[in-house]
PDB file of C-alpha atoms in Angstrom:
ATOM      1  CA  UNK A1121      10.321  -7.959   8.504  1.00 80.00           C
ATOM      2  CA  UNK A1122       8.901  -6.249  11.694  1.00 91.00           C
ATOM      3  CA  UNK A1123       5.318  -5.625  12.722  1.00 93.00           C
ATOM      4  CA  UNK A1124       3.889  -2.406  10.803  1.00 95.00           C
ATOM      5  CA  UNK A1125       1.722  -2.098  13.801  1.00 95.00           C
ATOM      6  CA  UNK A1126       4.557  -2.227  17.004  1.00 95.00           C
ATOM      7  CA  UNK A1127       6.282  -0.237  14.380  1.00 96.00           C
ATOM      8  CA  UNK A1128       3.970   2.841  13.763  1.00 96.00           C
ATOM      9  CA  UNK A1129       3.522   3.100  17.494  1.00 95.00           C
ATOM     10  CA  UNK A1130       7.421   3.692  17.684  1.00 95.00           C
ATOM     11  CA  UNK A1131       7.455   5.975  15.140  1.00 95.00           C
ATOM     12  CA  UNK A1132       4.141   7.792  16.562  1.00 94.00           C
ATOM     13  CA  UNK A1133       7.095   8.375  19.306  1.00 92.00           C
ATOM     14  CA  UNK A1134       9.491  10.009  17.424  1.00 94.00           C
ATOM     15  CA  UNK A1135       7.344  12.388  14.482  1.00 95.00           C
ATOM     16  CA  UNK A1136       5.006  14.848  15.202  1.00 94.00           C
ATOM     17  CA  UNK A1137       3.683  15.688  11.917  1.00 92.00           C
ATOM     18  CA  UNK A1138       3.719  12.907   9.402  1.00 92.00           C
ATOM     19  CA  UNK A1139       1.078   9.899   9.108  1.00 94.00           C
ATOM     20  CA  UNK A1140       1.923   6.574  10.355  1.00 95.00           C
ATOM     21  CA  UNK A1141      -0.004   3.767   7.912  1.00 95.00           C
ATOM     22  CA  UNK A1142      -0.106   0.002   9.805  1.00 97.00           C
ATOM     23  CA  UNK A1143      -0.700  -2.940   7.562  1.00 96.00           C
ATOM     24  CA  UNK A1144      -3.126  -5.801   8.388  1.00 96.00           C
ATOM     25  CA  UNK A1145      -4.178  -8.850   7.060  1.00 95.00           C
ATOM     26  CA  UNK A1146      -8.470  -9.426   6.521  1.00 96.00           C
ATOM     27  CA  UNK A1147      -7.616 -13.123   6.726  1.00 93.00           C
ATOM     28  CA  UNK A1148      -5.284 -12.994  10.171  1.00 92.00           C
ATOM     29  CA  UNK A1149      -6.875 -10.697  12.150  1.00 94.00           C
ATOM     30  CA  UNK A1150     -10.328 -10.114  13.878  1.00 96.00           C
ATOM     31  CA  UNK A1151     -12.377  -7.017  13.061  1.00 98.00           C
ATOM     32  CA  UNK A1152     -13.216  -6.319  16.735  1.00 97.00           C
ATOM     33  CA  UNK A1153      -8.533  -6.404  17.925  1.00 97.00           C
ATOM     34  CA  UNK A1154      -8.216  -4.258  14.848  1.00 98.00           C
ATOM     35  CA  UNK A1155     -10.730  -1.276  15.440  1.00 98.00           C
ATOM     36  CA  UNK A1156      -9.402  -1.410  18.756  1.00 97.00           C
ATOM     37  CA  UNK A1157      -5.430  -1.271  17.304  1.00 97.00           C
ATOM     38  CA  UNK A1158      -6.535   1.803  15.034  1.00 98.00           C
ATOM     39  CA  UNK A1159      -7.969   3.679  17.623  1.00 98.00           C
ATOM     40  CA  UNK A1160      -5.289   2.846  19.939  1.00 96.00           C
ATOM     41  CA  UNK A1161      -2.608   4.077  17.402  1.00 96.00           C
ATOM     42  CA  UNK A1162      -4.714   7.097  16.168  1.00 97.00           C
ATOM     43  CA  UNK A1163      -4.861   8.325  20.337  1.00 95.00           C
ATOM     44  CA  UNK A1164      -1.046   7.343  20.602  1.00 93.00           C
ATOM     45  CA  UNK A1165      -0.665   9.539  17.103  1.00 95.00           C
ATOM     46  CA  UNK A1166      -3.402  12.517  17.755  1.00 94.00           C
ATOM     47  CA  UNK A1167      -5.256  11.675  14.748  1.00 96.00           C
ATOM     48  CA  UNK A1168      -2.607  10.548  12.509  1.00 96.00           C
ATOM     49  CA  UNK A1169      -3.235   7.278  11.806  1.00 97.00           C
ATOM     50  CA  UNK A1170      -4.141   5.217   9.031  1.00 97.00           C
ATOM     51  CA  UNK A1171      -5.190   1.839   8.162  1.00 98.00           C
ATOM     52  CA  UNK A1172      -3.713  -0.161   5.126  1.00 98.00           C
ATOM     53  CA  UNK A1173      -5.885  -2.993   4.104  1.00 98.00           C
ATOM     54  CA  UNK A1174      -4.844  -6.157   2.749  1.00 96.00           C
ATOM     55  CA  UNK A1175      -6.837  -9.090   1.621  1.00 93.00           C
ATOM     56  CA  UNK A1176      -3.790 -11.807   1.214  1.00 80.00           C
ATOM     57  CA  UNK A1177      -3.366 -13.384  -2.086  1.00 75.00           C
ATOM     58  CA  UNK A1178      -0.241 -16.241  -1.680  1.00 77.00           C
ATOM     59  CA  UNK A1179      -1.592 -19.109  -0.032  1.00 78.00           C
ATOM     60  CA  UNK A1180       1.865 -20.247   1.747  1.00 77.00           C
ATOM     61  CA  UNK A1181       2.452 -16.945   3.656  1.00 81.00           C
ATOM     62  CA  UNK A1182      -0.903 -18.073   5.483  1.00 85.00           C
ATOM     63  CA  UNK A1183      -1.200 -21.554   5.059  1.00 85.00           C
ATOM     64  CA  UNK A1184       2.675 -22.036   7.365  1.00 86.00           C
ATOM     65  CA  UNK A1185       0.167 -20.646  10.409  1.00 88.00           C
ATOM     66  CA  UNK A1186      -2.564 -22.654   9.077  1.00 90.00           C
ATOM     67  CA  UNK A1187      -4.534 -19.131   8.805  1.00 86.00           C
ATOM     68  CA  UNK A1188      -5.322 -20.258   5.023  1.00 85.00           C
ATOM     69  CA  UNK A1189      -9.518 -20.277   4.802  1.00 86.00           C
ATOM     70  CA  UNK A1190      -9.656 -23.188   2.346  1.00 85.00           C
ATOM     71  CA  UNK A1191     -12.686 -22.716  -0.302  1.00 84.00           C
ATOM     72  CA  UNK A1192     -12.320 -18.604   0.001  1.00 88.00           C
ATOM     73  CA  UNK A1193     -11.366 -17.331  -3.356  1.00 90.00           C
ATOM     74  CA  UNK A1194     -10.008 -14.227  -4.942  1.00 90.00           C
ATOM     75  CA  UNK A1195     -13.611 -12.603  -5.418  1.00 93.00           C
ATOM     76  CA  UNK A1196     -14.840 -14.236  -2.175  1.00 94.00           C
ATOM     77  CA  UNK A1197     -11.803 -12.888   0.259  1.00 94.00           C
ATOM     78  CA  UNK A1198     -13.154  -9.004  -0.839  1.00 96.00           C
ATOM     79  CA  UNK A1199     -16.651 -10.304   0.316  1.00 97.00           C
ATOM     80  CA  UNK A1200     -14.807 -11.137   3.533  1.00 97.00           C
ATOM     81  CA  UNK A1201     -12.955  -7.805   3.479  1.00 97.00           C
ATOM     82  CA  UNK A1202     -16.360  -5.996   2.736  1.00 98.00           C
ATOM     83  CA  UNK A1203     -17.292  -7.369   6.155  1.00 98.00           C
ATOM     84  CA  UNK A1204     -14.186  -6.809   8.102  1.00 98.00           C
ATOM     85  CA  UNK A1205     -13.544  -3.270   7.134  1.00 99.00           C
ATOM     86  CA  UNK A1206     -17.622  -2.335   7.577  1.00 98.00           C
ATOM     87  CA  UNK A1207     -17.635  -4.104  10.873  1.00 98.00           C
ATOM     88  CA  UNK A1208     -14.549  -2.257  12.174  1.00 99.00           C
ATOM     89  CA  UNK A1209     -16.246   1.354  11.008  1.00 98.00           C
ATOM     90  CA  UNK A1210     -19.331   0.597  13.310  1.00 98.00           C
ATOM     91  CA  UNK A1211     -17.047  -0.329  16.070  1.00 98.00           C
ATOM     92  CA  UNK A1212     -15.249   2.845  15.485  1.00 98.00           C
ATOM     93  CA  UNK A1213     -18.875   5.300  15.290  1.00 98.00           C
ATOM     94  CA  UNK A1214     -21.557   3.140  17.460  1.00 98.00           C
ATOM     95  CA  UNK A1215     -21.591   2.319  21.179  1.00 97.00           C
ATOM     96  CA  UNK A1216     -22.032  -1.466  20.556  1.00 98.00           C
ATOM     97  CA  UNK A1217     -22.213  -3.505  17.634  1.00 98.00           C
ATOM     98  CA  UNK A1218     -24.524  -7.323  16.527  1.00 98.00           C
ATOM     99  CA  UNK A1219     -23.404  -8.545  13.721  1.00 96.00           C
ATOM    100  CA  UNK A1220     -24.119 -11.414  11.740  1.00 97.00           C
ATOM    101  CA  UNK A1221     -22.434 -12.064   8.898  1.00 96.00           C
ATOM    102  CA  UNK A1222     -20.747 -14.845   6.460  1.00 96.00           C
ATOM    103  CA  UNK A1223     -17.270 -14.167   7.779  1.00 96.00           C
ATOM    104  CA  UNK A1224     -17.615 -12.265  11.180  1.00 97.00           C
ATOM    105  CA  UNK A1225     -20.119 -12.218  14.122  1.00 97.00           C
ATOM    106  CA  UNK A1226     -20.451  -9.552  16.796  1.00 98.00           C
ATOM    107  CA  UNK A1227     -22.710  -9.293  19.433  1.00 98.00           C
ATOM    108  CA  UNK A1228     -23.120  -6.151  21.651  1.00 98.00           C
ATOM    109  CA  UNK A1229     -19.144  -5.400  20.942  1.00 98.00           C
ATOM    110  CA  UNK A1230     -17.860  -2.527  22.519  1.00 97.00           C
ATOM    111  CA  UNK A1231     -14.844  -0.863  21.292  1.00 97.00           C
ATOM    112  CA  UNK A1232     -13.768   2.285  23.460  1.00 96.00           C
ATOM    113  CA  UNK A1233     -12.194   4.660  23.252  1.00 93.00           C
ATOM    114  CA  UNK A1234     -13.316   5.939  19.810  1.00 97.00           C
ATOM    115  CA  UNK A1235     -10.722   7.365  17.302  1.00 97.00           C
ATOM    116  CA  UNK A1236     -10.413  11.081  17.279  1.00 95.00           C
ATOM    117  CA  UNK A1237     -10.614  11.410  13.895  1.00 94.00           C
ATOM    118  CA  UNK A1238     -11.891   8.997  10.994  1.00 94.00           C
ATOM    119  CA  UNK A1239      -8.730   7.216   9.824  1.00 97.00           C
ATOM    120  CA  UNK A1240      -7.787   7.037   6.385  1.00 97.00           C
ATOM    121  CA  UNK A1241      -8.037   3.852   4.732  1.00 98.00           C
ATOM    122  CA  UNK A1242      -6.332   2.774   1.561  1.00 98.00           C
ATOM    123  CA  UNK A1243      -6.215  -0.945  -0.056  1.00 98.00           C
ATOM    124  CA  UNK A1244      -4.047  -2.255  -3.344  1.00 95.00           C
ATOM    125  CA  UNK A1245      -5.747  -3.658  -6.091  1.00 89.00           C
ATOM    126  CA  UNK A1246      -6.051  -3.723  -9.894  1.00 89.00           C
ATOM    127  CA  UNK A1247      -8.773  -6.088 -10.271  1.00 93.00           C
ATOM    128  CA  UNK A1248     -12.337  -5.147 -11.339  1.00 95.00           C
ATOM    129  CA  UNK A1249     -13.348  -6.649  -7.673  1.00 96.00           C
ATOM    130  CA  UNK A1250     -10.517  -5.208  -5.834  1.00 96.00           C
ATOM    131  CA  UNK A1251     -11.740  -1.231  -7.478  1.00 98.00           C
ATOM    132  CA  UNK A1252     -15.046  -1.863  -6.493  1.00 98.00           C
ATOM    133  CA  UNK A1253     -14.063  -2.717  -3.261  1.00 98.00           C
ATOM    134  CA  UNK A1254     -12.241  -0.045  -2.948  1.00 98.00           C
ATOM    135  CA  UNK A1255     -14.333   2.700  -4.413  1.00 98.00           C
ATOM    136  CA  UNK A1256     -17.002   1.701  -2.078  1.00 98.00           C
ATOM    137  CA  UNK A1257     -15.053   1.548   1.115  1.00 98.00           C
ATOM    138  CA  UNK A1258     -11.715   3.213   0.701  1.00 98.00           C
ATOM    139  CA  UNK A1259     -10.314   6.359   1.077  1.00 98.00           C
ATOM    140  CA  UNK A1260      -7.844   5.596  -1.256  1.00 98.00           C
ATOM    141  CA  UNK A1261      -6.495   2.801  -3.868  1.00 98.00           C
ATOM    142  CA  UNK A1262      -2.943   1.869  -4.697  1.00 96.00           C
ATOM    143  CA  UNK A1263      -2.417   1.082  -8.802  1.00 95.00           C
ATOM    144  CA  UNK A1264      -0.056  -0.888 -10.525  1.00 88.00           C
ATOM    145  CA  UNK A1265       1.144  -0.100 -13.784  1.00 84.00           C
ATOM    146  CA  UNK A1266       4.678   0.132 -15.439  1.00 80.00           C
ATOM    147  CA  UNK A1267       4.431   3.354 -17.509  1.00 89.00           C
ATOM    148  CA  UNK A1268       1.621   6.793 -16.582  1.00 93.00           C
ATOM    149  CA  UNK A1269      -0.558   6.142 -19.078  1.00 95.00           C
ATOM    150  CA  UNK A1270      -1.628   2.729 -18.041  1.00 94.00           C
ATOM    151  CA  UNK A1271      -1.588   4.296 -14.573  1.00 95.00           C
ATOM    152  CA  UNK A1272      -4.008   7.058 -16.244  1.00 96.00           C
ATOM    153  CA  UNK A1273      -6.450   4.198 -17.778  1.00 96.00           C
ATOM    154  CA  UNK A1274      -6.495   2.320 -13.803  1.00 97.00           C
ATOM    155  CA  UNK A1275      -7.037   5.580 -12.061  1.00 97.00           C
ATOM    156  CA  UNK A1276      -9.610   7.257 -14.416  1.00 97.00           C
ATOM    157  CA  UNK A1277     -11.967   3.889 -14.362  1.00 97.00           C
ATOM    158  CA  UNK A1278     -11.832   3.432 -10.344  1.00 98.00           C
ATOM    159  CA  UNK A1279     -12.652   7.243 -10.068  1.00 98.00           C
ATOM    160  CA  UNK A1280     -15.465   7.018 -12.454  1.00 98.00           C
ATOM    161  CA  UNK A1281     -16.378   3.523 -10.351  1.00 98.00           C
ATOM    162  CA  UNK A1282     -16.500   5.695  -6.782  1.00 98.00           C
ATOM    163  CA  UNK A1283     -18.353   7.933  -8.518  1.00 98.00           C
ATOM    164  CA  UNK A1284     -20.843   6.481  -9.801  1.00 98.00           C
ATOM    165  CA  UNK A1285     -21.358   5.151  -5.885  1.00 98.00           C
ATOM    166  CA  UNK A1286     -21.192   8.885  -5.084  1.00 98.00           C
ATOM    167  CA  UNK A1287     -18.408   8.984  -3.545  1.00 98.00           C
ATOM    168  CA  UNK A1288     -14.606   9.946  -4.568  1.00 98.00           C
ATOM    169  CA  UNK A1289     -11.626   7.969  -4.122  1.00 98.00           C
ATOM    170  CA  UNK A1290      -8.142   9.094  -4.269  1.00 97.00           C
ATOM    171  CA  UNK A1291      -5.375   7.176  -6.522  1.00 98.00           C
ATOM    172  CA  UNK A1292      -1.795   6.382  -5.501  1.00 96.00           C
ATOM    173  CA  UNK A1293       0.868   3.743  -7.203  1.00 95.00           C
ATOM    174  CA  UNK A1294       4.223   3.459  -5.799  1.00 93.00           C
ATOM    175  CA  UNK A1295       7.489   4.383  -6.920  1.00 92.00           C
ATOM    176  CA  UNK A1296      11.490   3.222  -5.940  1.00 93.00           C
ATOM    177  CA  UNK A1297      13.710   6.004  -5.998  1.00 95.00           C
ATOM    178  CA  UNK A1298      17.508   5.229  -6.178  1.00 96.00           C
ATOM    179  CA  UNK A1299      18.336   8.636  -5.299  1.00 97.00           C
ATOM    180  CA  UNK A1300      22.184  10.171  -5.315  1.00 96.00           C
ATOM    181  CA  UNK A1301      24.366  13.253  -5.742  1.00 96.00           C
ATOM    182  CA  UNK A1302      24.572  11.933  -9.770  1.00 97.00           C
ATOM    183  CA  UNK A1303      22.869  10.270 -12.275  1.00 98.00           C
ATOM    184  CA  UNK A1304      26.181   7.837 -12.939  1.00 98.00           C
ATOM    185  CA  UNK A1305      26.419   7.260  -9.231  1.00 97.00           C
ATOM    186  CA  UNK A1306      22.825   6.523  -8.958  1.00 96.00           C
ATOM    187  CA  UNK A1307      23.076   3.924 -12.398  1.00 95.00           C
ATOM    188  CA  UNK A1308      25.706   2.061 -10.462  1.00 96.00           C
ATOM    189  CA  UNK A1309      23.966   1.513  -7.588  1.00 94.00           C
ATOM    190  CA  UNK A1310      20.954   0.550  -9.080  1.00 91.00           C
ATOM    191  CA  UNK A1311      22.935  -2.083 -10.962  1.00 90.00           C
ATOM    192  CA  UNK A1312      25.018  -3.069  -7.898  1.00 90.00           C
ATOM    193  CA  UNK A1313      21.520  -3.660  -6.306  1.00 87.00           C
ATOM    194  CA  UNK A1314      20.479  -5.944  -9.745  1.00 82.00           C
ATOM    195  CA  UNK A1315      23.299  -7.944  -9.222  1.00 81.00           C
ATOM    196  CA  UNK A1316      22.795  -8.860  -5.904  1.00 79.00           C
ATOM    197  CA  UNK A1317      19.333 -10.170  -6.458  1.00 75.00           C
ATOM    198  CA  UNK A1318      18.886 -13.304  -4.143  1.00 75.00           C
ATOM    199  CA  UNK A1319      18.132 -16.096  -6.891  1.00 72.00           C
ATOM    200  CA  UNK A1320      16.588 -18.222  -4.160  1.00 76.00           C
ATOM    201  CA  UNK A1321      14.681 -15.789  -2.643  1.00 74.00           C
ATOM    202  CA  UNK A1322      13.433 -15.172  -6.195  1.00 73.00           C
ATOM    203  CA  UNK A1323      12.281 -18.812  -6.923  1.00 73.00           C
ATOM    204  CA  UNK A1324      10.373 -18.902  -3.327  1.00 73.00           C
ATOM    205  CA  UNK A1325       8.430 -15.913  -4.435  1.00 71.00           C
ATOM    206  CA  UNK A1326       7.420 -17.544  -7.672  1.00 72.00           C
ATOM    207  CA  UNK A1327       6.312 -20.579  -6.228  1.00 71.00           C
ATOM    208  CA  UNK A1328       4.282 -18.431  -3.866  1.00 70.00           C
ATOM    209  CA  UNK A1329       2.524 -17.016  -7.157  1.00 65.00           C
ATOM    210  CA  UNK A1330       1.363 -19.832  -8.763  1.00 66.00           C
ATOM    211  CA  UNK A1331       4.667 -20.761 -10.626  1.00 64.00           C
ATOM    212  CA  UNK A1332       6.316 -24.603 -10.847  1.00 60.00           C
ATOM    213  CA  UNK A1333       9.811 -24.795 -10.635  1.00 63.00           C
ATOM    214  CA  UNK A1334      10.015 -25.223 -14.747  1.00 57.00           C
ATOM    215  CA  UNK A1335       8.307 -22.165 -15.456  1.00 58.00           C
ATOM    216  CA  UNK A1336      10.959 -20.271 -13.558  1.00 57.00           C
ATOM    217  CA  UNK A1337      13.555 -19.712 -16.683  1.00 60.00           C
ATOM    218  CA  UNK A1338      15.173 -16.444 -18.203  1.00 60.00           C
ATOM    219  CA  UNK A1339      11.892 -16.047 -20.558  1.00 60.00           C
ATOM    220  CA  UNK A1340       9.780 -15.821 -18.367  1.00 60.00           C
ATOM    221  CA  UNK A1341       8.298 -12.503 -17.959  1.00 61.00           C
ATOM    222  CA  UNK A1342       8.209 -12.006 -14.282  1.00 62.00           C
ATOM    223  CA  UNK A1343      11.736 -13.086 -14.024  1.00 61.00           C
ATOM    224  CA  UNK A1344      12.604 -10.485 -16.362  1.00 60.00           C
ATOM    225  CA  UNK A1345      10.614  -7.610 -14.411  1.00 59.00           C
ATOM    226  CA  UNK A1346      12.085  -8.923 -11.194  1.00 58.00           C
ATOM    227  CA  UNK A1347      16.009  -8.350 -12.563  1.00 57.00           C
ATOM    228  CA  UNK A1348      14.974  -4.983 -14.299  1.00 58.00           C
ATOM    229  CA  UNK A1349      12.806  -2.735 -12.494  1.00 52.00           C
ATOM    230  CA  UNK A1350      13.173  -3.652  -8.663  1.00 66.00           C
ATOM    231  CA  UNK A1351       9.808  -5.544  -8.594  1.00 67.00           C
ATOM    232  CA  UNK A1352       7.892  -1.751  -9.169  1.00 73.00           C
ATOM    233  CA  UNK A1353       8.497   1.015 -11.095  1.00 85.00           C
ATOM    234  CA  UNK A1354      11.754   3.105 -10.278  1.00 89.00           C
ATOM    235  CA  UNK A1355      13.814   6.114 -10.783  1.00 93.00           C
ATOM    236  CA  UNK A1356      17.193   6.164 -10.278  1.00 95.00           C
ATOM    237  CA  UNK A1357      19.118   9.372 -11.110  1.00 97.00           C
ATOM    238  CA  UNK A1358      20.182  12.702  -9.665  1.00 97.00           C
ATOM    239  CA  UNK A1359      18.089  14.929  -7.480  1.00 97.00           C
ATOM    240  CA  UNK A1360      17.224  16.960 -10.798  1.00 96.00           C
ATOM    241  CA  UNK A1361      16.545  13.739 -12.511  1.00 97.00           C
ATOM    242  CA  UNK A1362      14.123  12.404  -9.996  1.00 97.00           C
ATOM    243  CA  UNK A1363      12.408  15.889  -9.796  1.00 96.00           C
ATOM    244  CA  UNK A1364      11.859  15.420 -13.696  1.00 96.00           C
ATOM    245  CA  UNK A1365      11.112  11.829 -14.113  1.00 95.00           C
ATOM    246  CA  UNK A1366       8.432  12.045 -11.014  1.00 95.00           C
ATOM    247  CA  UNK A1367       6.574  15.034 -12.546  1.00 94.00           C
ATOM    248  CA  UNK A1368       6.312  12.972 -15.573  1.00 94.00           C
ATOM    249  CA  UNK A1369       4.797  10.429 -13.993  1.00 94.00           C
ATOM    250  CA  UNK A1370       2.373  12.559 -12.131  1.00 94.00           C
ATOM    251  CA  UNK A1371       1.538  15.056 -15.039  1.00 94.00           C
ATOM    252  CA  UNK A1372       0.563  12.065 -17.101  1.00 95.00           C
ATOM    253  CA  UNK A1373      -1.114   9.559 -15.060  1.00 95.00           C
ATOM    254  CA  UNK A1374      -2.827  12.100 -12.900  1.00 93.00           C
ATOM    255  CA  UNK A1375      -2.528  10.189 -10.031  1.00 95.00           C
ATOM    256  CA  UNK A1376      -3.242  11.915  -6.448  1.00 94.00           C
ATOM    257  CA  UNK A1377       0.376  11.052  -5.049  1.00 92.00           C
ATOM    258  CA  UNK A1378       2.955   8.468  -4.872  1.00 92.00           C
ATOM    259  CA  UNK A1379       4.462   6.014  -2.119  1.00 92.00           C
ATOM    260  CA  UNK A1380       8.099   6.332  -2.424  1.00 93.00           C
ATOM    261  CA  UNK A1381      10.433   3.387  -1.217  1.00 93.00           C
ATOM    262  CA  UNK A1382      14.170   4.023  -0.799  1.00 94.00           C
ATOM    263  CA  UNK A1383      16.150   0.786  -0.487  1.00 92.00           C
ATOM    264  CA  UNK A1384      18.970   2.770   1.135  1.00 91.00           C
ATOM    265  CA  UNK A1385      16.658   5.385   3.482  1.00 90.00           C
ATOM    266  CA  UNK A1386      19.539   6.525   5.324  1.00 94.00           C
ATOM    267  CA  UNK A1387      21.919   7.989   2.611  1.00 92.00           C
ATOM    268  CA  UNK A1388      18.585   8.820   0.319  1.00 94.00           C
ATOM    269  CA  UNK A1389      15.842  10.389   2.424  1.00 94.00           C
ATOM    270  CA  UNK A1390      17.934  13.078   3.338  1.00 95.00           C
ATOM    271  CA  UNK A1391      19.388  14.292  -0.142  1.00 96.00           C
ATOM    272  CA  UNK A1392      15.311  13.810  -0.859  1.00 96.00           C
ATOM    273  CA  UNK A1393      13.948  16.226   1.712  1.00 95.00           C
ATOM    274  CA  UNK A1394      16.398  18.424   0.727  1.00 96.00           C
ATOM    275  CA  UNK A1395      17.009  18.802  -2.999  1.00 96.00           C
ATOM    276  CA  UNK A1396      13.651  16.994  -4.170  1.00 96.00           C
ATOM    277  CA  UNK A1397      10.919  17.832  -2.276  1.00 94.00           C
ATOM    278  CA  UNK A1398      10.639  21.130  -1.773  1.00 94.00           C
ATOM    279  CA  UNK A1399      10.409  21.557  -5.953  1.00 93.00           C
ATOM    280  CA  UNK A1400       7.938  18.540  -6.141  1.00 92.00           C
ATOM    281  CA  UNK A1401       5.642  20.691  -3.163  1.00 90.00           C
ATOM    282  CA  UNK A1402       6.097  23.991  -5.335  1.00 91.00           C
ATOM    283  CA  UNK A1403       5.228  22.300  -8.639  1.00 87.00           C
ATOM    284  CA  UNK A1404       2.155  19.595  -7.201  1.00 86.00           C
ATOM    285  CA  UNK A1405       1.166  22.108  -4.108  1.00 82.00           C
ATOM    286  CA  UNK A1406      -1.845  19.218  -3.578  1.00 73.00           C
ATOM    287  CA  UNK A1407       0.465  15.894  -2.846  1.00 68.00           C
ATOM    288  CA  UNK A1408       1.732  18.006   0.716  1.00 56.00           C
ATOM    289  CA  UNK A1409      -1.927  17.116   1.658  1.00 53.00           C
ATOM    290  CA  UNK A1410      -2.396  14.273  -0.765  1.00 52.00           C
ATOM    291  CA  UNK A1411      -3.083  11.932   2.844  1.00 50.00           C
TER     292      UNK A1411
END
């Protein structure tokens, strides 16, 4: 995969309009380099950058850089986010920052130049931690869930979390859209894509997760989510069906918008922009500004 940093700076190149969202690591990257990447990317963008947080969960994807902090667990890594995140705001509002903290220590930092507008921060997470982590410092949480009404329940309970902190949080989940010119053409490719799932690939993931190698049959019930639904919820139909399946979704999880991932951008993302989207923008006017 490439950088999502290098990467939104390219793309800052090419768009004028549209946000460009990096990705970083708590665990693999110093507060003081990042509030200086942000800013760097929000001048490059003229305010349109924003800053997806991630607290790392799968031991191995750190551990093979020997990045792993031994003894820092689930609850304790959104302690160390807590401090990260906080520490990069101040570098991003104050002329110097001392810090002293469990995770992270600044003293007189200096992070110039400032960004030009406050960017918008978003983190993933469905634990009771990860929320209030998120209601407290985010502008925005991704959800999980497999149908809307679960994704109802997780978004109605982490907006009632933000505000009882006074503050108000938006909700997204994410969605893979097999889009093409018919709903039998679509089926097939979402099958052809089922078939050509990479077994090994699949087995390396589980062991990432927690799994042992026995655990890894038919029955088991992330196997079965990985050959059926793409590894997130999807749609895969006709630009009509898409249009009706994702105003489902949003009419009855009342979610505040939707990250869409096309695994084949270059056919789909046109036929989107121009069949799809302009009827999703005249029946949810909000989600044009939903970031």
């Amino acid at each position: 995969t490439l950088d999502a940093t290098v990467t939104m700076a390219a793309l800052a190149e090419v768009t004028e309009r549209v946000k460009v969202w990096t990705t970083v690591h708590t665990i693999l990257q110093n507060p003081g380099t990042v509030a200086k990447m942000i800013a760097t990317l929000d001048q490059v963008t003229k305010g349109r950058a924003g800053l997806n947080v991630v607290t790392g969960a799968y031991k191995g994807e750190f551990s093979q850089m020997g990045m792993w902090p031994e003894g820092v667990d689930h609850d304790a890594r959104y302690d160390l986010a807590k401090e990260w995140i906080q520490a990069i705001k101040a570098l991003w509002t104050q002329p110097s920052v001392t810090m002293q903290g469990d995770y992270f220590q600044l003293e007189d930092c200096v992070s110039n130049p400032k960004p030009s507008t406050k960017p918008f921060l978003v983190c993933a997470g469905s634990s009771e931690v990860g929320m209030r982590f998120s209601a407290n410092e985010m502008d925005a949480i991704f959800l999980s869930g497999d149908v809307p009404e679960k994704l109802a329940q997780s978004s109605n309970k982490v907006k009632g979390i933000a505000a009882d902190m006074g503050r108000y949080i938006r909700t997204y989940a994410m969605q893979t859209i097999v889009l093409c010119e018919t709903d039998a053409e679509a089926e097939a490719t979402a099958l052809h894509y089922r078939e050509g799932l990479d077994e090994e690939a699949l087995r390396g993931m589980m062991r990432a997760y927690g799994f042992l190698d026995a655990e890894i049959g038919e029955e088991n019930a992330f196997v079965k989510k990985a050959r059926s639904s793409f590894m997130a919820p999807h749609v895969a139909g006709s630009p009509d069906t898409v249009i009706q399946k994702i105003g489902e979704l949003l009419e009855v999880s009342g979610i505040d918008g939707l990250m869409l991932i096309f695994p084949d951008y270059v056919s789909a993302m046109p036929l989107f922009a121009e069949h799809v989207m302009p009827k999703l923008r005249a029946k949810f006017p909000a989600l044009a500004g939903a970031a």
